[in-house]
Backbone as a printed PyTorch tensor [residue, N CA C, xyz], in Angstrom:
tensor([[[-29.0900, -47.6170, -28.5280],
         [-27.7890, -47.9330, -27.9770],
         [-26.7880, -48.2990, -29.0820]],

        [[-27.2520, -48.8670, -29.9310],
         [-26.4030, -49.1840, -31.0430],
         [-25.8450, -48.0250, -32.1790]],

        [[-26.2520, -46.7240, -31.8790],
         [-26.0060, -45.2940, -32.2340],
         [-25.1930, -44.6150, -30.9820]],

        [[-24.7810, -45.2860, -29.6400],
         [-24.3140, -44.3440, -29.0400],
         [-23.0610, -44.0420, -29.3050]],

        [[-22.6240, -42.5160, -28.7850],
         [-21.6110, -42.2090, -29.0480],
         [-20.5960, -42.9240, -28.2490]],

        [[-20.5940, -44.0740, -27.4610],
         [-19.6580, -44.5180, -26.7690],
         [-19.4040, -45.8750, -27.5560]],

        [[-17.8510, -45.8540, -28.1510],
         [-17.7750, -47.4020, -28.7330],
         [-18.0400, -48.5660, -28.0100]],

        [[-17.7920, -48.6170, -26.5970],
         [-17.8320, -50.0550, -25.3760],
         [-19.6850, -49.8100, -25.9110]],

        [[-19.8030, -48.7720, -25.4010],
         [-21.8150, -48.9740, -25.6400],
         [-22.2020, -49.8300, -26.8780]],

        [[-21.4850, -49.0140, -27.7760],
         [-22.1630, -49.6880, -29.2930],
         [-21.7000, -50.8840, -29.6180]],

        [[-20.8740, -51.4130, -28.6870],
         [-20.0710, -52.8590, -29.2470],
         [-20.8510, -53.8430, -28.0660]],

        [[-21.1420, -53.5450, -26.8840],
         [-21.8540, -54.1660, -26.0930],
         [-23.3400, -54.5460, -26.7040]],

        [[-23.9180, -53.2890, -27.0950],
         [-25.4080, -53.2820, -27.3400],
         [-25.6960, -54.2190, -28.8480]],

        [[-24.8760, -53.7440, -30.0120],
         [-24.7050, -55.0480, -30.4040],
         [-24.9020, -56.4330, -30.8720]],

        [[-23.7120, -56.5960, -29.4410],
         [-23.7070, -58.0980, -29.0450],
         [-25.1130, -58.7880, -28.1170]],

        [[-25.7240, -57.2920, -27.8940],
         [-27.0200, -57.9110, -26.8440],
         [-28.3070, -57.9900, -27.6930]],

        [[-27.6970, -56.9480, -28.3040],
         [-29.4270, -57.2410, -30.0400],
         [-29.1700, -58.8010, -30.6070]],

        [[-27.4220, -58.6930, -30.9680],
         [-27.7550, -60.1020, -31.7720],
         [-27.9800, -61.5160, -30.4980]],

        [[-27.3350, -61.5130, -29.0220],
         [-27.7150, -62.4400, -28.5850],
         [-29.3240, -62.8300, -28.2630]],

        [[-30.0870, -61.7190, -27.9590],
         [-31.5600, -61.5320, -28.0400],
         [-32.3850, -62.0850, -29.2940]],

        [[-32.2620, -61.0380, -30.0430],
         [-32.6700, -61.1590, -31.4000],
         [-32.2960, -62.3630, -32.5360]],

        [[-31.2140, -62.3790, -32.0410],
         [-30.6080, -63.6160, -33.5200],
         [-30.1810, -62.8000, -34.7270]],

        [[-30.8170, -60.9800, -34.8790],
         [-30.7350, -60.3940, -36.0840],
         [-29.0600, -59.7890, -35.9410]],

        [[-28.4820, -60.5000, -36.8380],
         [-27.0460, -60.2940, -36.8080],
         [-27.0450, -58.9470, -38.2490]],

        [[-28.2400, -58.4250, -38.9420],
         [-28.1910, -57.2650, -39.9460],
         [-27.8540, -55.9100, -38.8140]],

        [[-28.1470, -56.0000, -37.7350],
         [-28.1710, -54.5280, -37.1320],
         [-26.9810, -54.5090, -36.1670]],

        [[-26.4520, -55.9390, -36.4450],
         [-25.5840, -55.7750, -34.8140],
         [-23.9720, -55.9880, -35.4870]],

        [[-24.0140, -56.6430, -37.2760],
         [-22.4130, -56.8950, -37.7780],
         [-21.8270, -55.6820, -37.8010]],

        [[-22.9050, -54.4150, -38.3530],
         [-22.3650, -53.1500, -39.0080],
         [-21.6120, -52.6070, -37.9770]],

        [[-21.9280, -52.5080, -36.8540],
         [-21.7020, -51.8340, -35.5470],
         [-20.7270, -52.5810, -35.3620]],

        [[-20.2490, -54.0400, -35.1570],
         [-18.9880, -54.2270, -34.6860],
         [-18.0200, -54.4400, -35.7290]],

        [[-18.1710, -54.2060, -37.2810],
         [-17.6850, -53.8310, -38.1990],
         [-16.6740, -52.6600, -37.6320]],

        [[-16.9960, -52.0460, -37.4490],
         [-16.9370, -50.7480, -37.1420],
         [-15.9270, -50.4980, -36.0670]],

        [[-16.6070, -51.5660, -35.0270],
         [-15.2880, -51.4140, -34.1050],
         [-14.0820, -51.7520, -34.2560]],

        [[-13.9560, -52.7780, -35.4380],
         [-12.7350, -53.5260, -35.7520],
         [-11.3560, -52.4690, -36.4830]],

        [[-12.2670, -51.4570, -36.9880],
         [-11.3850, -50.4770, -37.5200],
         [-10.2840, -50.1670, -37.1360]],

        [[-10.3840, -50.0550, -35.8600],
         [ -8.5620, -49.5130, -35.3230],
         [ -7.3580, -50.9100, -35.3910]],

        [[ -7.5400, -51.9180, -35.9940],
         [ -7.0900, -53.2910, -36.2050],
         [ -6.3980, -52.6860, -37.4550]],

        [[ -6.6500, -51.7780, -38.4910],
         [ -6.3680, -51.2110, -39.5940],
         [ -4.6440, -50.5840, -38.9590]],

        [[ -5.0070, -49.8050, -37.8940],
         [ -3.9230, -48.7030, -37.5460],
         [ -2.9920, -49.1380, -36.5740]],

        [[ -3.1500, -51.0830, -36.8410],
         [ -1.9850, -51.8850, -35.6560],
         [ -2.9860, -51.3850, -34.1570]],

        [[ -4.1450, -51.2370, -33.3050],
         [ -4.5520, -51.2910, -32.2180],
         [ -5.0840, -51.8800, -32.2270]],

        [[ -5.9070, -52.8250, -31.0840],
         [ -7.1380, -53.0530, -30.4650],
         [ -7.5300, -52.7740, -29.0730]],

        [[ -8.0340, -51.3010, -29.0480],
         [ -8.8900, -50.9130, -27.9110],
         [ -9.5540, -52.2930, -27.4400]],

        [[-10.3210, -52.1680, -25.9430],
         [-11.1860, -53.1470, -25.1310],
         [-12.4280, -53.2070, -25.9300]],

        [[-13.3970, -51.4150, -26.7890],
         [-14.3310, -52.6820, -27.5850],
         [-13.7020, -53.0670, -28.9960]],

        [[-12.5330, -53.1140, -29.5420],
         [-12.2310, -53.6260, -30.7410],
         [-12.0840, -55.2800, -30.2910]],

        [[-10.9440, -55.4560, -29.2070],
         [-10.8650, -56.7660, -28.5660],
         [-12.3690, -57.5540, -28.6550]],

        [[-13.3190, -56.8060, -28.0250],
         [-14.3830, -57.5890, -27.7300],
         [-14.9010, -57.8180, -29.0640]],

        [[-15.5270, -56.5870, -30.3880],
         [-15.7860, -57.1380, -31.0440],
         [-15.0140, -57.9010, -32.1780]],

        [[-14.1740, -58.4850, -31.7900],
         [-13.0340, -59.9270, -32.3380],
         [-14.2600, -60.4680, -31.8040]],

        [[-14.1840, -60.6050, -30.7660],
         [-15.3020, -62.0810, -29.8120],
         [-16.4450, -62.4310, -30.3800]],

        [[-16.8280, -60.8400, -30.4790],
         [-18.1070, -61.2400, -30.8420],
         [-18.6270, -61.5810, -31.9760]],

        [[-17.3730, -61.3320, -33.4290],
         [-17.9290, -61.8660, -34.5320],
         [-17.5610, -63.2490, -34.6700]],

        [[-17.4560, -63.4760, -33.9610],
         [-16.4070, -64.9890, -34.0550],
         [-17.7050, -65.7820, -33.4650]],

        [[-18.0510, -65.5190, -32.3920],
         [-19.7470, -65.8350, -31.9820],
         [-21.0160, -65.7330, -33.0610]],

        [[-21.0710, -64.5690, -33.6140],
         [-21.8180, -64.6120, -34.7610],
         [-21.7850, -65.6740, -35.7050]],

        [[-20.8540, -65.6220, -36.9340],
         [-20.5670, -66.6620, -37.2180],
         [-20.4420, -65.8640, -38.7030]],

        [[-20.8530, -66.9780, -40.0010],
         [-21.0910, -66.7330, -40.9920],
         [-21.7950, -65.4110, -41.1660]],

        [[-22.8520, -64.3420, -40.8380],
         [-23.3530, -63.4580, -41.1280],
         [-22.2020, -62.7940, -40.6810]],

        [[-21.3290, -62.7230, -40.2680],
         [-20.1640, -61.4080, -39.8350],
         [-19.0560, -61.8940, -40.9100]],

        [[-19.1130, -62.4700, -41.6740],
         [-17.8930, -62.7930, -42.6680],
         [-17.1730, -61.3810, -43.2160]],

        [[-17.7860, -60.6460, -43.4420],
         [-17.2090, -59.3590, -43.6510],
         [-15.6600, -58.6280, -43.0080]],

        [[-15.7300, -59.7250, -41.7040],
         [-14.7060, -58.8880, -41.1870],
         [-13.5540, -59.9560, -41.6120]],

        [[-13.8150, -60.8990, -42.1460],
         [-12.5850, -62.4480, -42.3010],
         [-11.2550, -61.5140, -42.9790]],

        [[-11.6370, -60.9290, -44.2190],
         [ -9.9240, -59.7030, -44.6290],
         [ -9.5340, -59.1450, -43.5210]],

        [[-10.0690, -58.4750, -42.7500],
         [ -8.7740, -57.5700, -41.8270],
         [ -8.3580, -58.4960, -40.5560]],

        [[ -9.4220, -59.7080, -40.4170],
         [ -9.0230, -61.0500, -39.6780],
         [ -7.7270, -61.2760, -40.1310]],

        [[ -8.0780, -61.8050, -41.3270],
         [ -6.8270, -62.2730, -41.6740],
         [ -5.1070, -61.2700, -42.0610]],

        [[ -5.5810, -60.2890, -42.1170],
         [ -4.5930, -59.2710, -42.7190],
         [ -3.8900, -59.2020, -40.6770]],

        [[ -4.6940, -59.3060, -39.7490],
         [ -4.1230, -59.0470, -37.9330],
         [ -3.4240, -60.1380, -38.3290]],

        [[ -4.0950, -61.7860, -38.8410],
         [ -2.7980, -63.0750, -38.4800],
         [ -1.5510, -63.1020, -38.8790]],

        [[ -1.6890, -62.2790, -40.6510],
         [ -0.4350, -62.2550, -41.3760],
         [  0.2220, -61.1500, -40.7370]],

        [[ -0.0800, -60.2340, -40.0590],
         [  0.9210, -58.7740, -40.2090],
         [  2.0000, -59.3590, -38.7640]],

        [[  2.8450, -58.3890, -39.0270],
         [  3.9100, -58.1130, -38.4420],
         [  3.6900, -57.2790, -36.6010]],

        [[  2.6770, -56.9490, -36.5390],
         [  2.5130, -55.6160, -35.8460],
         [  2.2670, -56.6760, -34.1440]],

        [[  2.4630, -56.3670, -33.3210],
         [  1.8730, -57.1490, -32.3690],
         [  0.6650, -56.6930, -31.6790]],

        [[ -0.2920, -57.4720, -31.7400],
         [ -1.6040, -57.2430, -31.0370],
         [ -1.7480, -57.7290, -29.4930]],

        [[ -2.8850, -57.5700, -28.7350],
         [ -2.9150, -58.2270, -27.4000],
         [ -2.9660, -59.3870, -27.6630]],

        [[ -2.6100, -60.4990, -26.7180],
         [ -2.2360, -61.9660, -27.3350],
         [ -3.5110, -62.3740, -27.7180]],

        [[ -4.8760, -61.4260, -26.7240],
         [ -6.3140, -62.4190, -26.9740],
         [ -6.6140, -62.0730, -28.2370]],

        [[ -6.1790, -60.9790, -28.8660],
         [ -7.0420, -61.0400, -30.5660],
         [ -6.7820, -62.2570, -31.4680]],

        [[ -5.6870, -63.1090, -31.2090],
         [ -5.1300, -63.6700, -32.0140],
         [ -6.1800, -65.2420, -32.4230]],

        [[ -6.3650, -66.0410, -30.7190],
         [ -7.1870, -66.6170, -31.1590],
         [ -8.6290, -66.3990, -31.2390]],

        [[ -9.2970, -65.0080, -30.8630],
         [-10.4080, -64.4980, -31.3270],
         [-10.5720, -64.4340, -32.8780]],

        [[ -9.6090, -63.7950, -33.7680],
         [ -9.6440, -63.7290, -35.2590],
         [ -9.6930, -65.4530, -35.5650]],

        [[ -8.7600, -66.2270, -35.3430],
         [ -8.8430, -67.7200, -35.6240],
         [-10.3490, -67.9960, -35.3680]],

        [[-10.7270, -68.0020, -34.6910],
         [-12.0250, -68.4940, -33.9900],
         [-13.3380, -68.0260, -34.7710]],

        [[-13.1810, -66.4830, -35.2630],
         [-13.8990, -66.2180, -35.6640],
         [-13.6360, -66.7970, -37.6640]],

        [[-12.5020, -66.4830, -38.2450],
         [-12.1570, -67.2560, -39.1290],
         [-13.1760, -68.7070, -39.4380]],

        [[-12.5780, -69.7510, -38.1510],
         [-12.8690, -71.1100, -38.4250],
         [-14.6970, -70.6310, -38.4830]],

        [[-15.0430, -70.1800, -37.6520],
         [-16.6130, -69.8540, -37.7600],
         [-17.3110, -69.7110, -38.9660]],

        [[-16.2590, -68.5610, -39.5350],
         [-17.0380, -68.4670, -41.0550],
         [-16.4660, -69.2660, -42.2980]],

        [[-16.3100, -70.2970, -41.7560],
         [-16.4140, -71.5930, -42.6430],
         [-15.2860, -71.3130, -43.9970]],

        [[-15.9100, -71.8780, -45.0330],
         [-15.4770, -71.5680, -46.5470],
         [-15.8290, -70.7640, -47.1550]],

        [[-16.9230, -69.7330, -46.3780],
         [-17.3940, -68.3040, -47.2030],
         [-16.4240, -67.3320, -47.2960]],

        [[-15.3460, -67.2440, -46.0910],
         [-14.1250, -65.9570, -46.0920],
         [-13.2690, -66.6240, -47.2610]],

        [[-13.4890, -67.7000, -48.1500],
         [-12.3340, -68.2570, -48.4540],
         [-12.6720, -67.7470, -50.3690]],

        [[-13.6240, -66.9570, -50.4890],
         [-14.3960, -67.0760, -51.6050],
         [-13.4800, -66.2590, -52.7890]]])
C-alpha cells in the first residue's frame, strides 16, 4: 500500500505502518513525498493530511521542517489547516530543524 499508485492510499497507509509499527523509516519517505505539491503553492487532501501526519511523527520526520518552514514564510495562501499543522509539526521536531 505504501507503493500504491493512489497518493490518499500512500499517505493513509503510511500513517497506518507508522501508527502500528512505530517504524517511521518506511512511512517519512512516503509522506515526504506527499508534501511536494507545498513546493508549487498547493495542498491537495493527502498533502494536507501528510502536514498532520508528520507533525504526529515527530523528530524522525524532521526532513520536512525546510519546506515547513519555507509554507510559514511564503506569501502564497494555503488552506488555513496547513498552517497550524506545519507549526505543530515544527514545534514537534524540537531543536533538530533548527540545526
Amino acid at each position: 500500500m505504501l507503493e500504491s499508485p493512489g497518493p490518499w492510499t500512500r499517505v493513509q497507509a503510511a500513517h497506518a505502518w507508522w501508527s502500528i509499527t512505530g517504524d517511521a523509516e518506511a512511512a517519512v519517505p512516503v509522506l515526504l513525498a506527499a508534501l511536494e505539491p507545498l513546493r508549487a503553492g498547493r495542498a491537495d487532501e493527502p498533502c494536507r493530511a501528510a502536514v498532520r501526519y508528520v507533525a504526529r511523527i515527530g523528530a524522525p520526520a524532521v526532513a520536512a521542517a525546510p519546506l515547513l518552514e519555507a509554507v510559514l514564510s511564503s506569501e502564497r495562501c494555503f488552506p488555513a489547516d496547513v498552517y497550524p499543522a506545519a507549526r505543530a509539526a515544527l514545534a514537534a521536531f524540537g531543536d533538530r530543524h533548527r540545526r
